[in-house]
XYZ file of C-alpha atoms in Angstrom:
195
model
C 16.548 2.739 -2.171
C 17.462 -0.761 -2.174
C 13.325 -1.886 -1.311
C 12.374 0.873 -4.336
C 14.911 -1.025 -6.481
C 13.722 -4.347 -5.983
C 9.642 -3.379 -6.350
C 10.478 -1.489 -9.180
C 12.393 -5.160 -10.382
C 9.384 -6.526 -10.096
C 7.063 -4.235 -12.181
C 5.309 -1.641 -10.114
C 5.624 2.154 -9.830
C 7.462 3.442 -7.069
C 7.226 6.961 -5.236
C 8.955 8.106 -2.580
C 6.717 9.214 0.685
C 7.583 11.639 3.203
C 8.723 10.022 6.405
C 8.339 10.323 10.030
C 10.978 12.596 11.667
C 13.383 11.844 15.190
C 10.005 13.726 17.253
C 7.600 11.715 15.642
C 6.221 14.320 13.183
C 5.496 14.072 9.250
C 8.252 15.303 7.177
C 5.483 17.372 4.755
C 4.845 20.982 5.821
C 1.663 19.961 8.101
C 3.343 18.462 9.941
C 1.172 17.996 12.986
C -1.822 18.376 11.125
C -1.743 15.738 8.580
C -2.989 13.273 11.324
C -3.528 9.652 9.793
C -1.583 10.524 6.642
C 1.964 11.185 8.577
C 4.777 9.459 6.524
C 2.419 8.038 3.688
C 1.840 10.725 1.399
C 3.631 11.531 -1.723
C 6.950 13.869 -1.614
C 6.271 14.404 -5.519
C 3.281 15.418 -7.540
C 1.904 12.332 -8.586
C -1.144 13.644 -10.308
C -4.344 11.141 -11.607
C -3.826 7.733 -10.136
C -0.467 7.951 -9.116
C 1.041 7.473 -12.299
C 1.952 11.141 -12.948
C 5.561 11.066 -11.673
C 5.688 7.231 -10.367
C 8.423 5.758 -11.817
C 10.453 1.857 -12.537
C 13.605 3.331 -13.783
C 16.277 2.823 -11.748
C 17.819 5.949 -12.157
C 15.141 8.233 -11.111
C 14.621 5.713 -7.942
C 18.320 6.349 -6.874
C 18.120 10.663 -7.570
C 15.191 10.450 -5.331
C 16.334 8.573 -2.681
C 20.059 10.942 -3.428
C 17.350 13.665 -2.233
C 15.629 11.879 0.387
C 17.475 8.785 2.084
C 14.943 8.502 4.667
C 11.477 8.398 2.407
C 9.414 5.863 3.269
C 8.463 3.843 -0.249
C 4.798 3.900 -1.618
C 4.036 1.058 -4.378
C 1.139 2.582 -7.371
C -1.573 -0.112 -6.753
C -4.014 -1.866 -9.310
C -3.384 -2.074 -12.862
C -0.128 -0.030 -14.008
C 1.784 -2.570 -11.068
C -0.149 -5.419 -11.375
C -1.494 -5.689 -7.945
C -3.665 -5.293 -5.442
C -3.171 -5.037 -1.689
C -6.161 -6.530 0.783
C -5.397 -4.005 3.877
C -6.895 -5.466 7.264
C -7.226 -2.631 9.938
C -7.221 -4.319 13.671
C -9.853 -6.959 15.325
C -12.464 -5.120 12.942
C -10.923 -6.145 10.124
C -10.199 -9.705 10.850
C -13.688 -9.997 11.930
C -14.998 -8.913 8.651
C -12.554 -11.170 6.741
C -13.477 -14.042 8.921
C -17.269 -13.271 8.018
C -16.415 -12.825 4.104
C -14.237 -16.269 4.085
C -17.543 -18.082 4.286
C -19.342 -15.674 1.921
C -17.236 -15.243 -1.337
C -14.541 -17.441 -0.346
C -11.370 -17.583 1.203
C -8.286 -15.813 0.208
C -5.902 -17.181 -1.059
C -1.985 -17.280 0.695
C -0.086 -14.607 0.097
C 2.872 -12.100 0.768
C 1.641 -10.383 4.032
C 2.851 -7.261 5.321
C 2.635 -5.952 9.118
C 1.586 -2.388 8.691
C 2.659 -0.125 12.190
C -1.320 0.442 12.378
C -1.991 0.646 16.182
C -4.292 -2.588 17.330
C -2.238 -4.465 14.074
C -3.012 -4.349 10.974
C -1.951 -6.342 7.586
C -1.419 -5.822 4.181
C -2.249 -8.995 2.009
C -0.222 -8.374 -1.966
C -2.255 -9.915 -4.939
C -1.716 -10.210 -8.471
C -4.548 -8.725 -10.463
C -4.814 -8.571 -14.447
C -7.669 -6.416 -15.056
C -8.770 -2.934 -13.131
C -9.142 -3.739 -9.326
C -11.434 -1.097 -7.314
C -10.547 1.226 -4.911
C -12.994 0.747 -1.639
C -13.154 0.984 2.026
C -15.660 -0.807 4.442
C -15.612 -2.952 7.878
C -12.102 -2.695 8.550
C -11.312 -4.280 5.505
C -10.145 -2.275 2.406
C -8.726 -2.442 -0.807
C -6.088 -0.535 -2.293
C -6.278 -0.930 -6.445
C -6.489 1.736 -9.277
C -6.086 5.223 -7.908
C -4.506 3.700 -4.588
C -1.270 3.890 -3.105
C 0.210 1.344 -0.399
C 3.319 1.985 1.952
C 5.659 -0.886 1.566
C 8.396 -2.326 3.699
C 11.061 -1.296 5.046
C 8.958 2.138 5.839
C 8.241 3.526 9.015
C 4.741 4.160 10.312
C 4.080 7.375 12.565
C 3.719 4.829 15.524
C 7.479 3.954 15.384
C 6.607 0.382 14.066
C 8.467 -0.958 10.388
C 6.639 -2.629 7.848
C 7.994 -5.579 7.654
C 7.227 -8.584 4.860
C 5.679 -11.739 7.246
C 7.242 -14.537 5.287
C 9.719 -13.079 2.531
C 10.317 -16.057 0.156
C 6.200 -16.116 -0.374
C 4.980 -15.684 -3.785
C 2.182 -13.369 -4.492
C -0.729 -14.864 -5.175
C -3.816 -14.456 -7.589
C -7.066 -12.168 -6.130
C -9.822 -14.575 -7.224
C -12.263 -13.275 -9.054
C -15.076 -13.406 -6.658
C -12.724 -10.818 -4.742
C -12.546 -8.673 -7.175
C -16.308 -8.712 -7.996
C -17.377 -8.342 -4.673
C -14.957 -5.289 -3.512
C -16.558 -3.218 -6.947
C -19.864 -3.728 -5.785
C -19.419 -2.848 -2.103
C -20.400 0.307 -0.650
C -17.890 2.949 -0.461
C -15.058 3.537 -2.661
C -12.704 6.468 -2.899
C -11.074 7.419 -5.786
C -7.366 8.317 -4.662
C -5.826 6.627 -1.310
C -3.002 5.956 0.763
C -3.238 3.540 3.878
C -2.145 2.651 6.785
């Protein structure tokens, strides 16, 4: 509750995931079917981007987490929160960032966030002020309208915390050439939640 309450300080929606049980298992009614999704999905309807039951106020944060003291916390990406989140999956993904860096430029410094992703994996937070696309590719993804990120202090189905890299770094500004280049890449999905 205390993580919701400070995100939801800071301007973006909050809703509250299911978690990952004592055996390892998804607290949602699949249980051991849900697979990559375990402890990242929504315990709440949230309906077209997100935004149909997200919520900032403070008082709906602290019923759900009354209801739920274990959820795991998902931030509403893109727009409505202001940001967008850069997620690198493993050696893939650092490869592909390494290969962009010299292509449309480097990213900027910014809060990072060790995801539990098996092989590592990292969650770079960005301010954004217009729509930000939603779109997989090469191990490097980004989470923006429509998305959904799992935020610290969350626990991934591999037993691993998110946990914030440096915590007194500010969040910086996706560049445009970012932005531009993750719309025009390949695949996008409309609705996500990752790792």
């Amino acid at each position: 509750l205390e993580a919701a309450l400070q995100y939801a300080g800071g301007g973006q929606f909050i809703v509250p995931l299911h978690n990952i049980r004592a055996d390892g298992l998804c607290t949602c009614s699949k249980r051991l079917t849900c697979g990559k999704s375990a402890g990242k999905h929504p315990r709440i309807p949230t309906g077209e981007k997100h935004l149909g039951a997200a919520s900032r106020d403070p008082d709906q944060l602290a019923t759900w987490w009354r209801k739920w003291p274990q959820a795991n916390v998902g931030i509403v990406t893109g727009l409505a929160s202001g940001i967008a989140v850069v997620d690198i999956d493993g050696a893939e993904g650092r490869a592909t960032l390494e290969r962009l860096a010299t292509e449309v430029g480097p990213l900027p410094v910014t809060e990072a966030v060790i995801s539990g992703r098996a092989g590592g994996g990292l969650h770079l937070y960005y301010r954004i002020s217009r729509p930000a696309p939603e779109n997989d590719g090469d191990g490097l993804d980004i989470r923006g309208d429509g998305g959904l990120v799992v935020a610290p202090p969350s626990r991934h189905a591999s037993g691993a915390v998110y946990k914030v890299v440096e915590p007194q770094r500010e969040i910086a500004d996706l560049p445009e050439a970012w932005l531009e280049y993750f719309a025009n890449r390949g695949s996008t999905r409309e609705s996500a939640t990752r790792e």
